[in-house]
Short mmCIF file of C-alpha atoms in Angstrom, two decimals:
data_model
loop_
_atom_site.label_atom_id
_atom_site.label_comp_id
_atom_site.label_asym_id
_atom_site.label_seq_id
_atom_site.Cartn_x
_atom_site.Cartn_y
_atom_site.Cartn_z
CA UNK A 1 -17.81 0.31 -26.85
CA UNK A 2 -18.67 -3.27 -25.22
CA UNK A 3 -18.82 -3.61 -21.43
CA UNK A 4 -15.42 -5.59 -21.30
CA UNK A 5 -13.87 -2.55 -23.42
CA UNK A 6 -15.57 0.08 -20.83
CA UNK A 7 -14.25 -1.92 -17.77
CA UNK A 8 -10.45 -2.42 -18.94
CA UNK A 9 -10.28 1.20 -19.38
CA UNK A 10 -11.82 2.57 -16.23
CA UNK A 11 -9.38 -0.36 -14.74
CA UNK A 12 -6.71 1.30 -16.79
CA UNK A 13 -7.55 4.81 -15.55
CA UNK A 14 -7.61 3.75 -12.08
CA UNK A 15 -3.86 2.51 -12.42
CA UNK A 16 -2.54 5.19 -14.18
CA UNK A 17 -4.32 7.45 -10.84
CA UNK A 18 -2.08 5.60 -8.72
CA UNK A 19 -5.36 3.38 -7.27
CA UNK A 20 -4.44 -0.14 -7.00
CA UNK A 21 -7.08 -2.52 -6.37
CA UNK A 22 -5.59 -4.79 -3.06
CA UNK A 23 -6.94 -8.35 -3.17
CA UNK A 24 -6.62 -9.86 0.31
CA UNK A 25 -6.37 -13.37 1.09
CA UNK A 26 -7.15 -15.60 3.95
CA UNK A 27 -9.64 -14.08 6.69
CA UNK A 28 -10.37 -10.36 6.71
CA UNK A 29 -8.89 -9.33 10.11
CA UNK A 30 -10.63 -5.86 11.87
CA UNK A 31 -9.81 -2.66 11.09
CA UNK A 32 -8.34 -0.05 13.28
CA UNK A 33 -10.95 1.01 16.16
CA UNK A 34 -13.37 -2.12 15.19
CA UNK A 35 -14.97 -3.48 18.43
CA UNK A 36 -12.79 -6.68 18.92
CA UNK A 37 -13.09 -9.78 21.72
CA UNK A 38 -9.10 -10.94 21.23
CA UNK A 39 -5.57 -9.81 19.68
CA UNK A 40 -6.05 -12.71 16.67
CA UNK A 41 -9.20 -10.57 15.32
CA UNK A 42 -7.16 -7.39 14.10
CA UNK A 43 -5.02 -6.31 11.34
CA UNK A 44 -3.01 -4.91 14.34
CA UNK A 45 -2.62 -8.37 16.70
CA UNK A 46 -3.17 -5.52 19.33
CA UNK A 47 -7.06 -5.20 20.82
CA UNK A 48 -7.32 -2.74 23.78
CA UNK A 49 -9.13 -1.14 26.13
CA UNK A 50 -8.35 2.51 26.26
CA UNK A 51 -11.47 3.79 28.44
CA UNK A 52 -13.06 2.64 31.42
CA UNK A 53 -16.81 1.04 30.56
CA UNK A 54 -16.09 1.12 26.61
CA UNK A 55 -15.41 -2.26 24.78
CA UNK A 56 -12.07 -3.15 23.70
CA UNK A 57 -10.99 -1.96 20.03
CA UNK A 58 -8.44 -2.76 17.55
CA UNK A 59 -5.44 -0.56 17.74
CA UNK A 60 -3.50 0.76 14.65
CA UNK A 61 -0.90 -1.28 12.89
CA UNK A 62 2.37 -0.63 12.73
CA UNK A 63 5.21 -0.96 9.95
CA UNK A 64 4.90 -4.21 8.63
CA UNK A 65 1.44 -5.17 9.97
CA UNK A 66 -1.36 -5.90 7.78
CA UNK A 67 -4.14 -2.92 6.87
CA UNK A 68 -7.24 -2.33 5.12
CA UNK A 69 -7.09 0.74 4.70
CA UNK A 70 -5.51 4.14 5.12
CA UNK A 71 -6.36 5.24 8.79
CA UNK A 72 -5.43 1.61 9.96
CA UNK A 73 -1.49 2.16 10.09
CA UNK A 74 -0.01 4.25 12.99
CA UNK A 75 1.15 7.98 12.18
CA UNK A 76 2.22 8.86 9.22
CA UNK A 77 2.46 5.50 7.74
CA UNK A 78 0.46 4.42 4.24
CA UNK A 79 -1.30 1.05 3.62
CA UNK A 80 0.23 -0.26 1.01
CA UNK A 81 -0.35 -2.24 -2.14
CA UNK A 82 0.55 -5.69 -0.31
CA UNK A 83 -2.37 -4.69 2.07
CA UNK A 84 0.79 -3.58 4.64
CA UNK A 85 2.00 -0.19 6.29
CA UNK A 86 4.51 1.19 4.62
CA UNK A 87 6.73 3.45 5.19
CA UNK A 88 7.35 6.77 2.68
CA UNK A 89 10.42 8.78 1.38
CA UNK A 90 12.51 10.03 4.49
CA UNK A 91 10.36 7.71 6.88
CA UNK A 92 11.91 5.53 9.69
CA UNK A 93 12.18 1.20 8.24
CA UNK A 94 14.20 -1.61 9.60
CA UNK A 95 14.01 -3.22 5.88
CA UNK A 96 13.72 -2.30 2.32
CA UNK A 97 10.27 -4.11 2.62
CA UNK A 98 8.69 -2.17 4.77
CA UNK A 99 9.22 1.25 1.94
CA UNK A 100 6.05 1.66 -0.63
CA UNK A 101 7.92 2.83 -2.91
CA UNK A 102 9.82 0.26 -5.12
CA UNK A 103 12.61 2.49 -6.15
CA UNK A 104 13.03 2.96 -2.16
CA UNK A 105 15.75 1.43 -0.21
CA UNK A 106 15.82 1.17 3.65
CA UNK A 107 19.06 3.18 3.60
CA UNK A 108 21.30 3.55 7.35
CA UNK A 109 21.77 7.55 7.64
CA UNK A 110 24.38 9.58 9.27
CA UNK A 111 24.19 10.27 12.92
CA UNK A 112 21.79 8.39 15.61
CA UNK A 113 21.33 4.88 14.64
CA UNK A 114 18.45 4.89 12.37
CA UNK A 115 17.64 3.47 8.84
CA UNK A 116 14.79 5.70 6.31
CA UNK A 117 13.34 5.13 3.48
CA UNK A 118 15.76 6.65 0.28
CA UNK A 119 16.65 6.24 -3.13
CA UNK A 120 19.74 3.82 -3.32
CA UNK A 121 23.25 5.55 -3.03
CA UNK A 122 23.83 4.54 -6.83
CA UNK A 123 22.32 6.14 -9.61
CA UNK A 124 20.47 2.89 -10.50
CA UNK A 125 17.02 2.47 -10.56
CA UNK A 126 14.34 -0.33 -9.68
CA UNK A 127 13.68 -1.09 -13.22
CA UNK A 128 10.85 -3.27 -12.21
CA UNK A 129 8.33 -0.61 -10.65
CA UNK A 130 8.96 1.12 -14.29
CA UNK A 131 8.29 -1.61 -16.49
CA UNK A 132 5.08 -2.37 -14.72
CA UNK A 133 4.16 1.49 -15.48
CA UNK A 134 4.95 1.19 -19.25
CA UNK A 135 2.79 -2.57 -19.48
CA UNK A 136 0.12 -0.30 -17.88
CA UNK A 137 0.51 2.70 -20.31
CA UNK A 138 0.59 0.55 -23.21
CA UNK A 139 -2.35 -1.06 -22.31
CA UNK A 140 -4.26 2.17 -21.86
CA UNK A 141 -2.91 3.17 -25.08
CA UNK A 142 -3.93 0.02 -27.65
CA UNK A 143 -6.83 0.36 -25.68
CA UNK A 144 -7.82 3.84 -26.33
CA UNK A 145 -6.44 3.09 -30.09
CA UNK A 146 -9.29 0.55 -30.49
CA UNK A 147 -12.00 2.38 -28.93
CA UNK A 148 -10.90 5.29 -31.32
CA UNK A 149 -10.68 2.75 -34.80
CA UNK A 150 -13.99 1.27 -33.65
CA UNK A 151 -16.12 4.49 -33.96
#
């Protein structure tokens, strides 16, 4: 198998894991807890100093803010594919945007006025998080088909 044919399927295998690979552009901004001199520095626009005679840090992000990585968003928030926090099924949003999942709407629930992160009232369904799924299983698929021909 050639190195190209090696890499698309480990690539392939990744996606199919639910890894993305999150390309970030611009400036890298600090992570959450990175030593920081100013607000503009981190993911977070928040740098602080929680103890007496420590530096100041970056705090976490919250919904909406950018992250690198998981630890970076605040409570039990994800960091997304758009390099975001997210918000999962059944968590707290103020817009559809801010859900990870696709299919997810940001959905106004009975009783206190709050809005979470549901499947749409209607039985429809995001087609578009689907049909990236099949591209990426038929991919894996003609790939594995040549690999197998090949040898």
């Amino acid at each position: 198998m050639t190195p190209l044919g090696v890499l698309l399927l480990l690539l392939s295998a990744q996606v199919i894991q639910g890894q993305t690979l999150t390309i970030y552009t611009g400036s890298q901004c600090k992570s959450s807890n990175e030593e920081c001199a100013g607000n503009d520095e981190c993911c977070s626009r928040n740098c602080v100093l929680k103890n007496p005679g420590t530096n100041k840090r970056c705090s976490q992000s919250a919904l909406g803010q950018r992250c690198l990585f998981g630890h970076d968003c605040e409570d039990d928030l994800k960091c997304g594919k758009m390099g975001q926090c997210c918000a999962l099924y059944w968590q707290t949003c103020s817009k559809t945007k801010h859900c990870c999942d696709p299919n997810h709407r940001c959905v106004r629930v009975e009783g206190p006025t709050y809005r979470k992160c549901l499947y749409p009232r209607s039985n429809t369904v995001n087609l578009t998080g689907l049909r990236s799924w099949s591209v990426w299983n038929v991919l894996l698929y003609l790939i594995l088909l040549r690999y197998f021909l090949i040898y």
